Every structure is written in C-alpha cells, then in structure tokens.
Coordinates of C-alpha atoms and ligand atoms in Angstrom, one line a residue:
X125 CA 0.0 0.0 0.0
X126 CA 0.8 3.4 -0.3
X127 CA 1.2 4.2 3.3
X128 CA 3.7 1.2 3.4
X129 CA 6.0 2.0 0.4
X130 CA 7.7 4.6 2.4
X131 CA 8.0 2.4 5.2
X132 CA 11.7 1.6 6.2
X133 CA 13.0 3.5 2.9
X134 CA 16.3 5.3 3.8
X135 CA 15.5 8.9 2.6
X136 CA 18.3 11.6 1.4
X137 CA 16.4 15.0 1.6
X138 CA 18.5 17.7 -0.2
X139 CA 17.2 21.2 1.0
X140 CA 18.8 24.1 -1.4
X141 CA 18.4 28.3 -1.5
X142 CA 14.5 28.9 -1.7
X143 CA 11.7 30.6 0.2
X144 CA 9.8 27.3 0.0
X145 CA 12.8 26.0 2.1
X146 CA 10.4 26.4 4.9
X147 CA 8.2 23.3 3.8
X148 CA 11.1 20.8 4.5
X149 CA 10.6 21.2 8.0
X150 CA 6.7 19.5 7.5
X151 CA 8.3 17.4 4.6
X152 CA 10.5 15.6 6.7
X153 CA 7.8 14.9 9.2
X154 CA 5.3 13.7 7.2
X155 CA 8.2 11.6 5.5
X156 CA 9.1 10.3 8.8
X157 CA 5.4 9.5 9.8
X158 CA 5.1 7.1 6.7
X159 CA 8.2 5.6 8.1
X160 CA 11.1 6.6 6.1
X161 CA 14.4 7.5 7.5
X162 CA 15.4 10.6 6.3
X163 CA 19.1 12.3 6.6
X164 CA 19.3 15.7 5.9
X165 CA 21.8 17.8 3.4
X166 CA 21.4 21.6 2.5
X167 CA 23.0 24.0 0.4
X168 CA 24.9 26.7 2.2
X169 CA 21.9 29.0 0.6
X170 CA 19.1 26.9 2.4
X171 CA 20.6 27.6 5.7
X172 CA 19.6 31.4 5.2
X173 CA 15.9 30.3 4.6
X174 CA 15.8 27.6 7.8
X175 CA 17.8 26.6 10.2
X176 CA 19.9 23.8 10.2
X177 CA 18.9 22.8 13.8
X178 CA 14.9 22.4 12.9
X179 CA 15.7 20.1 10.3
X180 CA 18.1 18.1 12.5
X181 CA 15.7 18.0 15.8
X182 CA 12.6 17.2 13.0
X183 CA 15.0 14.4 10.9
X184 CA 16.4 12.6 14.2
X185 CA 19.7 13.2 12.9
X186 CA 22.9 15.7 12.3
X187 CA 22.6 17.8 9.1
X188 CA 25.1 17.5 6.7
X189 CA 26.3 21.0 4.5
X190 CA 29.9 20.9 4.1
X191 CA 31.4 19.0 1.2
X192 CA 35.1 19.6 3.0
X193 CA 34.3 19.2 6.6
X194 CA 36.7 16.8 8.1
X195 CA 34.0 16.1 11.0
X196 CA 31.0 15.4 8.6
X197 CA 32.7 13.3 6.4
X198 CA 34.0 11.5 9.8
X199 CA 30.0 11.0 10.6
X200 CA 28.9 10.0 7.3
X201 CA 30.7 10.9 4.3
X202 CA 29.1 12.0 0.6
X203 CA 30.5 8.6 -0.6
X204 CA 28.4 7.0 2.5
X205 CA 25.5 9.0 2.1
X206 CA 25.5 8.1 -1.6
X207 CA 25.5 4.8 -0.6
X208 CA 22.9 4.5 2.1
X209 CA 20.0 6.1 0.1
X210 CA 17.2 4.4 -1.2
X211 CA 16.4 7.4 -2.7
X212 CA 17.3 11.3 -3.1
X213 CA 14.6 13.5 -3.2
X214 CA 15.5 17.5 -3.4
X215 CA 12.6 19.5 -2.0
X216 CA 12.5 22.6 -2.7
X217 CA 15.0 22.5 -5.8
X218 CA 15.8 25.9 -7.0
X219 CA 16.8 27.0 -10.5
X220 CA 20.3 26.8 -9.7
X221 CA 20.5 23.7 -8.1
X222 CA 18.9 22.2 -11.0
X223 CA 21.3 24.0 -13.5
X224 CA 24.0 22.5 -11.5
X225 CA 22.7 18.9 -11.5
X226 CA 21.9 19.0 -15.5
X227 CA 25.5 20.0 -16.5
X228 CA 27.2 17.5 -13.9
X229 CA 28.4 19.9 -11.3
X230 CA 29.8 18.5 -8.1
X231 CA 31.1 21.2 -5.8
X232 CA 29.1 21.1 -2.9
X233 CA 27.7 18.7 -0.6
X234 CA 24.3 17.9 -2.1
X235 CA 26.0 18.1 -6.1
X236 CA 28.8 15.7 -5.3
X237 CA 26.3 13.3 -3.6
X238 CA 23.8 12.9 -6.6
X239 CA 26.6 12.4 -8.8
X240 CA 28.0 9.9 -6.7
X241 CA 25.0 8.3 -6.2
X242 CA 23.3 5.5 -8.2
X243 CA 19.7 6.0 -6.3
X244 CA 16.9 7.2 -7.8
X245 CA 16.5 10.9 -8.0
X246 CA 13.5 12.8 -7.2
X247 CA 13.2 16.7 -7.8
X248 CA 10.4 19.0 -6.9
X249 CA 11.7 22.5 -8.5
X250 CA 10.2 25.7 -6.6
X251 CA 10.9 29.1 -8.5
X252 CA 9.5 31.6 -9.8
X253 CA 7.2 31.6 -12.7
X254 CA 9.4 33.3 -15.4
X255 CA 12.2 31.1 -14.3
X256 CA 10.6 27.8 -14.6
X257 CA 9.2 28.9 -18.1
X258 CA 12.9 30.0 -19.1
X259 CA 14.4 28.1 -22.2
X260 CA 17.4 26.8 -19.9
X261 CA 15.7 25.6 -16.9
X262 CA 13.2 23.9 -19.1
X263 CA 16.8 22.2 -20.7
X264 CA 17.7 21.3 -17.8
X265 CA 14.6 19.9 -16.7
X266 CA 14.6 17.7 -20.3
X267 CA 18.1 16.8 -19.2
X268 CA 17.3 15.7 -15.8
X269 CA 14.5 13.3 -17.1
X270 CA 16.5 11.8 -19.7
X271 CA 18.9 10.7 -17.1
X272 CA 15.5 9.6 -14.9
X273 CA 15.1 11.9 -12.5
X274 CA 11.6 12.1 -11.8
X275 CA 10.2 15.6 -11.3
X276 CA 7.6 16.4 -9.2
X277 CA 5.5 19.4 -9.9
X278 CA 6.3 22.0 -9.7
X279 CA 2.5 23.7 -8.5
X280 CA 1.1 26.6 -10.0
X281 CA -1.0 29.3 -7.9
X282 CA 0.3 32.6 -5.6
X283 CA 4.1 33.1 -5.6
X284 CA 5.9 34.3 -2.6
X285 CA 7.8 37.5 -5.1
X286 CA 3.5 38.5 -5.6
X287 CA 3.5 36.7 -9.4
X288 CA 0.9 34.2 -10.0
X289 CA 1.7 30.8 -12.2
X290 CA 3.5 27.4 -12.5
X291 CA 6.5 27.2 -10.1
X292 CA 5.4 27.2 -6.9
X293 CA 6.6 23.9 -4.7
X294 CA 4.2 21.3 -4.6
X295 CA 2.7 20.7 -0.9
X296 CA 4.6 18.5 1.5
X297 CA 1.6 15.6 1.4
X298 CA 1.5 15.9 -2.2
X299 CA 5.5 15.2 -2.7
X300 CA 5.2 12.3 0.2
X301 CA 1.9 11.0 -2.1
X302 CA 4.1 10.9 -5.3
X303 CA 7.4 9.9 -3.6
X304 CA 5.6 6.9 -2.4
X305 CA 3.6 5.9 -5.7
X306 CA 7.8 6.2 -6.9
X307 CA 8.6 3.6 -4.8
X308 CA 5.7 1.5 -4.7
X309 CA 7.3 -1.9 -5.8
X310 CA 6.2 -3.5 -9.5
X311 CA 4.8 0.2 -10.8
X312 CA 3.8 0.2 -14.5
X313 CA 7.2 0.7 -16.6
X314 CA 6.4 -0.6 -20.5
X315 CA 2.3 -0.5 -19.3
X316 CA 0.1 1.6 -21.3
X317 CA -2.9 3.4 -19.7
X318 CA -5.7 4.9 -20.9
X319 CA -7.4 7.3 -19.2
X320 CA -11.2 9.3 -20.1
X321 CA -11.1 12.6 -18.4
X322 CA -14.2 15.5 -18.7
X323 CA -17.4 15.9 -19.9
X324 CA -18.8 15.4 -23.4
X325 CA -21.2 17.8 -25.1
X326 CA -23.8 16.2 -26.8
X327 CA -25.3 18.7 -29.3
X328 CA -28.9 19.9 -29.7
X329 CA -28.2 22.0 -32.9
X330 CA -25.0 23.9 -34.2
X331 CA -24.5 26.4 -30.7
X332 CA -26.4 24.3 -28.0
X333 CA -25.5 21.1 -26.3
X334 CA -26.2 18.9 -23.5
X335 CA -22.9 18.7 -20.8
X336 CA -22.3 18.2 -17.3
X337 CA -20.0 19.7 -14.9
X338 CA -17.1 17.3 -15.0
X339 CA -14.4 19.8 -15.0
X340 CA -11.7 16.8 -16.2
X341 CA -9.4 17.3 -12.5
X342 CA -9.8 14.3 -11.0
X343 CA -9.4 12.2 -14.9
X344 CA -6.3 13.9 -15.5
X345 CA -4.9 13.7 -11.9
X346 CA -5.3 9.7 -12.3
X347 CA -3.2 11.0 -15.4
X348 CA -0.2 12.5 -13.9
X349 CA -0.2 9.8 -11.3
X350 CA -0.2 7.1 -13.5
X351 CA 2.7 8.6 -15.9
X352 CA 4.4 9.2 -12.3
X353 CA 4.2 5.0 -11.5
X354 CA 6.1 5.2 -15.2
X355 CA 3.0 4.0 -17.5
X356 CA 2.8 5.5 -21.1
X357 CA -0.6 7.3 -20.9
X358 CA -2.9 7.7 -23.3
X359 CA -5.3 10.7 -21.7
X360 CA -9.2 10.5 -24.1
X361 CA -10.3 14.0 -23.1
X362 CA -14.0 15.8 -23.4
X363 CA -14.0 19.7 -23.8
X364 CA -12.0 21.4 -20.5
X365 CA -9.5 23.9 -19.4
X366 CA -6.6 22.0 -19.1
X367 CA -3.2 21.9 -19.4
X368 CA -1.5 18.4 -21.3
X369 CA 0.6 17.0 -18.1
X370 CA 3.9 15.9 -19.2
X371 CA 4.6 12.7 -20.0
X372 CA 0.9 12.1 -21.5
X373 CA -0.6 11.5 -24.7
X374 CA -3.9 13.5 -25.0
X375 CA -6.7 13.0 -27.3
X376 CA -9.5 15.3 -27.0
X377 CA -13.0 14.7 -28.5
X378 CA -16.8 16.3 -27.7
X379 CA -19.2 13.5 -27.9
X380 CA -19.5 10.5 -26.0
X381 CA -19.5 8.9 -29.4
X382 CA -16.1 10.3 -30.4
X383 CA -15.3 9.6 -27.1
X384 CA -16.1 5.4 -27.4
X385 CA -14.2 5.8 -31.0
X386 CA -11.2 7.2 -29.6
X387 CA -10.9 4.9 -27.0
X388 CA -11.6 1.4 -29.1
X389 CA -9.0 3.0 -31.2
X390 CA -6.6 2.4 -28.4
X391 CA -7.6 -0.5 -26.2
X392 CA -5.7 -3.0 -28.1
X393 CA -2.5 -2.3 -26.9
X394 CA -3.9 -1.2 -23.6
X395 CA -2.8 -2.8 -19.9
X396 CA -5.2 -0.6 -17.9
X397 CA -8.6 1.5 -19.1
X398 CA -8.9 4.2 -16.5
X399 CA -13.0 5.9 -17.5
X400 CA -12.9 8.7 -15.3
X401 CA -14.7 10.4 -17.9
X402 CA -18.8 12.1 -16.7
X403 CA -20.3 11.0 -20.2
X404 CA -23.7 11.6 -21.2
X405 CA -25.8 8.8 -21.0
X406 CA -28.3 10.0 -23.6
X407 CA -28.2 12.6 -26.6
X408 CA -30.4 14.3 -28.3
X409 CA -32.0 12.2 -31.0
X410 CA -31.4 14.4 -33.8
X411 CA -29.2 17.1 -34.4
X412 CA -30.4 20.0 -35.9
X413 CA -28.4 21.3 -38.7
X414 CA -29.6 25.4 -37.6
X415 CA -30.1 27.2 -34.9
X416 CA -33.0 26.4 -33.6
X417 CA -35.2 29.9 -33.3
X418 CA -36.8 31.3 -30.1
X419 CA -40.1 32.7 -31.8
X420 CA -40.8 29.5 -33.6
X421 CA -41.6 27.2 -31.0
X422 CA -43.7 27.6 -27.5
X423 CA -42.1 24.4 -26.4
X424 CA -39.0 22.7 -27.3
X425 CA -39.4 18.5 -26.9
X426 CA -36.9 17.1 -26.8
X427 CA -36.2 13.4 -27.9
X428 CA -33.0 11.9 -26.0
X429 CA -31.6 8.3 -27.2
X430 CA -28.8 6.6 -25.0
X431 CA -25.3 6.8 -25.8
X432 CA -22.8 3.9 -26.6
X433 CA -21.3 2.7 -22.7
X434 CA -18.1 3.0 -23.1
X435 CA -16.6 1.0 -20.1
X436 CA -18.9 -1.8 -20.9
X437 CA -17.9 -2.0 -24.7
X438 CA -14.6 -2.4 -23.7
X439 CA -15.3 -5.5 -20.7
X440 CA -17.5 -6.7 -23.6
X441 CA -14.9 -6.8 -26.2
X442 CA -11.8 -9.1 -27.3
X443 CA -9.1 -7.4 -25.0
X444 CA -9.3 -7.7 -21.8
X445 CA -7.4 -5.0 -20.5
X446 CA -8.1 -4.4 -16.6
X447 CA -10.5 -1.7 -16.0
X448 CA -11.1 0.8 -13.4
X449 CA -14.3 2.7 -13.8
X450 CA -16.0 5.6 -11.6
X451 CA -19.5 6.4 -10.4
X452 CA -21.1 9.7 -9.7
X453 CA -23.8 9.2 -7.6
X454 CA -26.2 11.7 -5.3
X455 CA -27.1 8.7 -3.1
X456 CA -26.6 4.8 -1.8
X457 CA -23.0 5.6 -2.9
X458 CA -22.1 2.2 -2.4
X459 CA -25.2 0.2 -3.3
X460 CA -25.2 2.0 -6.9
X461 CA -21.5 1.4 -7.1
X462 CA -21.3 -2.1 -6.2
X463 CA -23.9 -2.9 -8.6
X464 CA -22.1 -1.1 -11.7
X465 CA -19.0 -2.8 -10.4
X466 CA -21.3 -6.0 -11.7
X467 CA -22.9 -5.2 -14.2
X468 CA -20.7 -3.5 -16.2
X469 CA -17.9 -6.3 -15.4
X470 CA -15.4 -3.9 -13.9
X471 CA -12.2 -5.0 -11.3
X472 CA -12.5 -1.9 -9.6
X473 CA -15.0 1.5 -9.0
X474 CA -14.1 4.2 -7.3
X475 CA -17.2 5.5 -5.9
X476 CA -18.0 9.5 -5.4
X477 CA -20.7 11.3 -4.2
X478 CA -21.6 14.2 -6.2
X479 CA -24.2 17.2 -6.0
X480 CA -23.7 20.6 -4.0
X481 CA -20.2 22.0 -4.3
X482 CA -19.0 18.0 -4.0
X483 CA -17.1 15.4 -6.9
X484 CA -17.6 18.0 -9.9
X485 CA -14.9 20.8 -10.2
X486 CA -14.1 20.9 -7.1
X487 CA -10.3 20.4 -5.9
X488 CA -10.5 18.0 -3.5
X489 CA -13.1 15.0 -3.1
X490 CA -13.5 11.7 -1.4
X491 CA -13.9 8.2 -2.7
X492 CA -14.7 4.9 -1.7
X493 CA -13.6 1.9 -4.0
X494 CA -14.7 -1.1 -4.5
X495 CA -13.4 -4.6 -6.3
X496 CA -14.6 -7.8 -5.5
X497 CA -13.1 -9.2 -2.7
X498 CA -12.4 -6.0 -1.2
X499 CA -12.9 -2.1 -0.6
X500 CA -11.2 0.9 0.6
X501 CA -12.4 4.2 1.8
X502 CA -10.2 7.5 0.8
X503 CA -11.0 10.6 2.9
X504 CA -11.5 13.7 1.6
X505 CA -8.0 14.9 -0.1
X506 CA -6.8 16.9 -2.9
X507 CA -7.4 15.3 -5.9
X508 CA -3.7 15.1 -7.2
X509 CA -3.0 13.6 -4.2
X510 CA -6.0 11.3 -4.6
X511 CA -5.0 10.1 -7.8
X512 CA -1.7 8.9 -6.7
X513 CA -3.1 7.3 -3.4
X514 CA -5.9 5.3 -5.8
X515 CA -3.2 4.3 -8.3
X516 CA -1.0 2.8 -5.8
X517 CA -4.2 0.8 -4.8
X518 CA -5.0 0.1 -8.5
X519 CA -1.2 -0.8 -8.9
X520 CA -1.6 -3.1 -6.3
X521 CA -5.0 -4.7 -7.7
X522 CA -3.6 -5.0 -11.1
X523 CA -0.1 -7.1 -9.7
X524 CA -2.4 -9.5 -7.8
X525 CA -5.2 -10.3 -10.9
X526 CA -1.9 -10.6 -13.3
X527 CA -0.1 -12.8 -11.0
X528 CA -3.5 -14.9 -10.3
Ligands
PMT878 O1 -13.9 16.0 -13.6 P1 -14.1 16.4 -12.2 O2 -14.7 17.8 -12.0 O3 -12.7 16.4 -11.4 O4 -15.0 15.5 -11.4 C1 -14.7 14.1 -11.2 C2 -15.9 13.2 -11.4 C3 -17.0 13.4 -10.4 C4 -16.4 13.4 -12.9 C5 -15.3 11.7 -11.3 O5 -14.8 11.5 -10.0 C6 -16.4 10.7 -11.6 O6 -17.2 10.3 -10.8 N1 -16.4 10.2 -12.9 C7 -17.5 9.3 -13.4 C8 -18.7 10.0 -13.7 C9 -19.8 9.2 -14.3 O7 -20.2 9.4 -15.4 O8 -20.2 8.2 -13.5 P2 -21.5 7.2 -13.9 O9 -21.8 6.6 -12.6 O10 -22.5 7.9 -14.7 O11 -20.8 6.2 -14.9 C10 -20.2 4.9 -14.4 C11 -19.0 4.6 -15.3 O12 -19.4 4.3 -16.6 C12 -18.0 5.7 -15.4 O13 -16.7 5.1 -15.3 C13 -18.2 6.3 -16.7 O14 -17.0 6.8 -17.3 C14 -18.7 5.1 -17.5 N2 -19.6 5.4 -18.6 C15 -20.8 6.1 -18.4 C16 -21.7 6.3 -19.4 C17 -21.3 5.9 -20.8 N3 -22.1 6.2 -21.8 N4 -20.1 5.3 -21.0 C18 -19.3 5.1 -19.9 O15 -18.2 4.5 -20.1

C-alpha cells in the first residue's frame, strides 16, 4: 500500500536556497510519519531560509552541508550518504540547483552526492514563474528526465515574489503522495494506460448542447499519477480547461460517441482502461443542422436516445485490459456502485458522491472503492494527491489479478 512504500526507505532530503525551504521542516515529518528515515543535506543557501537545527531535531539526525568538513565526512561521508540512500529527493530544488545537476556539477555537498549516487532521484523544482518557463531551466529539466530523475510538480497558484503561475513547490503531502507511488514496488514501466477525463457535449443544434459539470481534475490527476508510477498514458479527453501533463498523450474529443471511437482505437494495446470520464448517457435524437429559433416554437421536446457505454464496450470486447471505472452518484453511494462494479464487469469503481459543491470541479473530493473481494475508503483529499493514493491501490489490484 501506499502508506507502506515509504516504510523503512532510507531517505536523502537535499534542501537548497529557496523561500519554499520552509516546507522541508513538514516534509521531513510527514516523510518520517510514513516511516522513512530521512538524513538531511542543505546547500549553504538553504541555511539562510531555515535553520539547520529544525531540520536536524525534526530528521532525528545531524545535518550534513559541508562538502570539506573533516568532521562530517568522519559522521557519514558524501560517498556514504551516496551509498545508504534508497532514494534522493530534493525539495525545494531551485533553478540553480537544477542547473548545476543537469551540466554534472559537483562542488558542494548535495551536487557531489547525486553524482555519486546510483539511487533514484526525485526533484520537486520551486521558483518563480518566469524562471521555470525560461528556455534553460526547461533544458535542464529535459536533461534531468533523460537521465531519470523524476520531477515532481512544480504547482502553479500565488508566488511568494506576488506573481501568480507554475513554479510554486508542490505541498509536502503531495511530494510524500508521489514519492511513495515512486517507490511502490512492480509500478507500470512498458504498461500503457488509458485514461477518459471530462465531460462530453452532446449537441442539440449547431450552438447548444447537452454537458455536465465534470471539470476533467480528477481524470487527469489519475493521469499525472499514472505517468508518475512510469506508464505510457494515453489521456481520451471531453471539452476542459486544461493543461496536457507531461509525459501524456492526449486526445481530445466532444461527444460520447467520439469519445467510445477514440478509446476502441486504443484499447488494443492497452494494460489498464482508466474511464474517469462524466459521459452523457443520452443525446439528443437528432441534431439539428440550424439554430433552432426562439419565436418558432412555444415548447422545445426534446427526444434523447442513449449513448454507446463506453466501459462496458470495452469489458465486452476481445481485450481484456483491466479496467477501473468511476461512479457519480447523489445517493446509496455504495449500493449503486457495487452494482455497476457488476454489471458493467469492472475489477474496480471508485465511488463519489456528487451534488452541491461536491465530486464535480471541485479540488478536492473523497472516494470509496470497491473490487470484488475487497474495498477501501479514501477521505477527503486533494485530488492530485487522490489520484496517486488510488493508483497505488489500482497498482496493487492489477499485480495480484496478473499474478493470479
Ligand atoms: O472531472 P471532475 O470535475 O474532477 O469530477 C470528477 C468526477 C466526479 C467526474 C469523477 O470523479 C467521476 O465520478 N467520474 C465518473 C462520472 C460518471 O459518469 O459516472 P457514472 O456513474 O454515470 O458512470 C459509471 C461509469 O461508466 C464511469 O466510469 C463512466 O465513465 C462510464 N460510462 C458512463 C456512461 C457511458 N455512456 N459510458 C461510460 O463509459
């Protein structure tokens, strides 16, 4: 499970010269909580955002800064350090640090252990908008992955210089959430995903249509998570205002018809069909080719015939990929659930209720999910960190049906 993937995991945190520094002090207890043990290393420029000390008394253990300190190196060494990690995660990594990392540097502490190092890397970058967006960093950034270092983030929202954008460090439950889908033994390397995400629009005439309020969040969280556990993703989108994440192939479409096409176009070399998508369930019968007018009609009937279902055309159809599928209900949650868990032949639902400011285009929502020998409950959460929490779980289902 999630929770457990941490567990035990011997944890280099690099801390390096930003505001966000701050956040490593709840980063390394909430890493510490999901029991990892976690040694400290800061930049020379971090210890001017936090002290040295809070990280040490939080961490359980000396700091380590100085790359030429006889008496750190006597404790444990860069070599050792190198050595002893599971994994290196820098949070917050500044543009600098980054810079340094991409062209091989190795003049301080932290530089000289990642390149001495054969653990994994994890980076979460926090900066400034305009520096994040710059043609180097973003380089670097390409450099970092092809050597795979997995980023993570960076957020986008208020910055601390008073900008607004993409930059901003990614909350200390959301890096511990995607550290530990990193780890998560057996994650989907050479698996392809796809995922429905949004609405669909089913159109009355040329300028009106039939939607829902599916905003797409939660579809292309389950997205970012998945191409975090290292699955190629294949992202089937209706109409929303969304940024691609990296890492993910995105198709988008209107109708819950192109939306079935699009995805039987892809299940054949699929692993995992993810249908997060809200699609309509009915459409209007016919389309009409005009606008249709206001002073001609007293009444407008309307004459709705049900869409394809997606989910069950792929359980009903040659491959067999496993399949997760969601339900949006207003009440008996679970009695609703469990039944399209059935009858739509799915190994797993992931139950929401929805209605009033809940599920739909909110940020944050709770799930519980079912499978047949089993369920889980998720509290309420935000739903990036949702999406990596479920896919650990789905992970975890998938391993056990392959392996049955
Ligand atoms: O997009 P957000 O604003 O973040 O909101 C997230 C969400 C509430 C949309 C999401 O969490 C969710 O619940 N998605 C499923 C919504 C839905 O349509 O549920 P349903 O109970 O009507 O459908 C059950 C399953 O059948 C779903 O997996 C759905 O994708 C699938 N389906 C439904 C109709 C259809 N014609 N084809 C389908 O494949």
């Amino acid at each position: 499970m999630n929770e457990n993937s941490l567990q035990d995991k011997k944890v280099v945190l690099g801390v390096t010269g930003s505001i966000a520094a701050y956040k490593a002090a709840d980063l390394v207890r909430r890493l510490r909580e999901k029991g990892a043990d976690v040694r400290v290393v800061m930049t020379k420029a971090a210890c001017e955002f936090i002290t040295p000390l809070t990280l040490q008394t939080l961490s359980g253990h000396p700091v380590a800064i100085e790359l030429l300190d006889a008496d750190q190196e006597a404790a444990m060494g860069h070599i050792k350090l190198a050595r002893w990690a599971d994994w290196i995660l820098i949070a917050p990594a500044t543009a600098d640090t980054i810079a340094r990392l991409a062209s091989g540097r190795a003049d301080d502490l932290l530089t000289a252990l990642c390149s001495a190092s054969e653990s994994p890397l994890a980076i979460a970058p926090a900066m400034n908008n305009k520096m994040w967006q710059n043609e180097s960093t973003q380089n670097n950034i390409r450099q970092l992955r092809s050597q795979s270092a997995q980023i993570l983030g960076p957020a986008s929202g208020d910055q601390a210089c008073g900008e607004q954008g993409e930059g901003r460090l990614l909350e200390p439950n959301d890096i511990v959430s995607a550290l530990a889908l990193l780890v998560v033994p057996a994650r989907l390397q050479g698996k392809h995903v796809v995922i429905t995400a949004g609405p669909t629009y089913e159109p009355i005439d040329p300028v009106r249509f039939i939607g829902n309020r599916s905003s797409g969040k939660m579809g292309f969280a389950m997205a970012v998570a998945a191409a975090e556990a290292g699955a190629g993703v294949t992202l089937i989108s209706g109409p929303v205002h969304l940024s691609t994440p990296t890492n993910v192939n995105r198709v988008d479409v209107e109708t819950a018809q192109q939306m079935h096409d699009e995805v039987i176009k892809h299940i054949d070399n699929c692993d995992l069909f993810i249908a997060c998508a809200a699609v309509a369930d009915f459409r209007p019968q016919q389309l009409e080719l005009n606008k249709i007018k206001k002073m001609e009609k007293d009444q407008l009937p309307l004459i709705l015939t049900p869409t394809l279902d997606i989910v069950s055309a792929v359980t009903g159809g040659d491959k067999q990929p496993f399949v997760v599928g969601f339900a949006a209900e207003t009440t008996s949650v679970e009695t609703y659930a469990k039944d399209k868990l059935k009858r739509k032949k799915l190994d797993m639902i992931a139950a929401n209720q929805v209605g009033e400011g809940r599920g739909f285009a909110v940020d944050e929502n709770e799930l519980q999910v079912f499978w047949a020998e089993g369920s889980k409950m998720f509290p309420m959460a935000p739903k990036n960190q949702l999406a990596r929490d479920l896919m650990t779980l789905i992970i975890e289902r998938y391993n056990a049906k392959d392996t049955t």
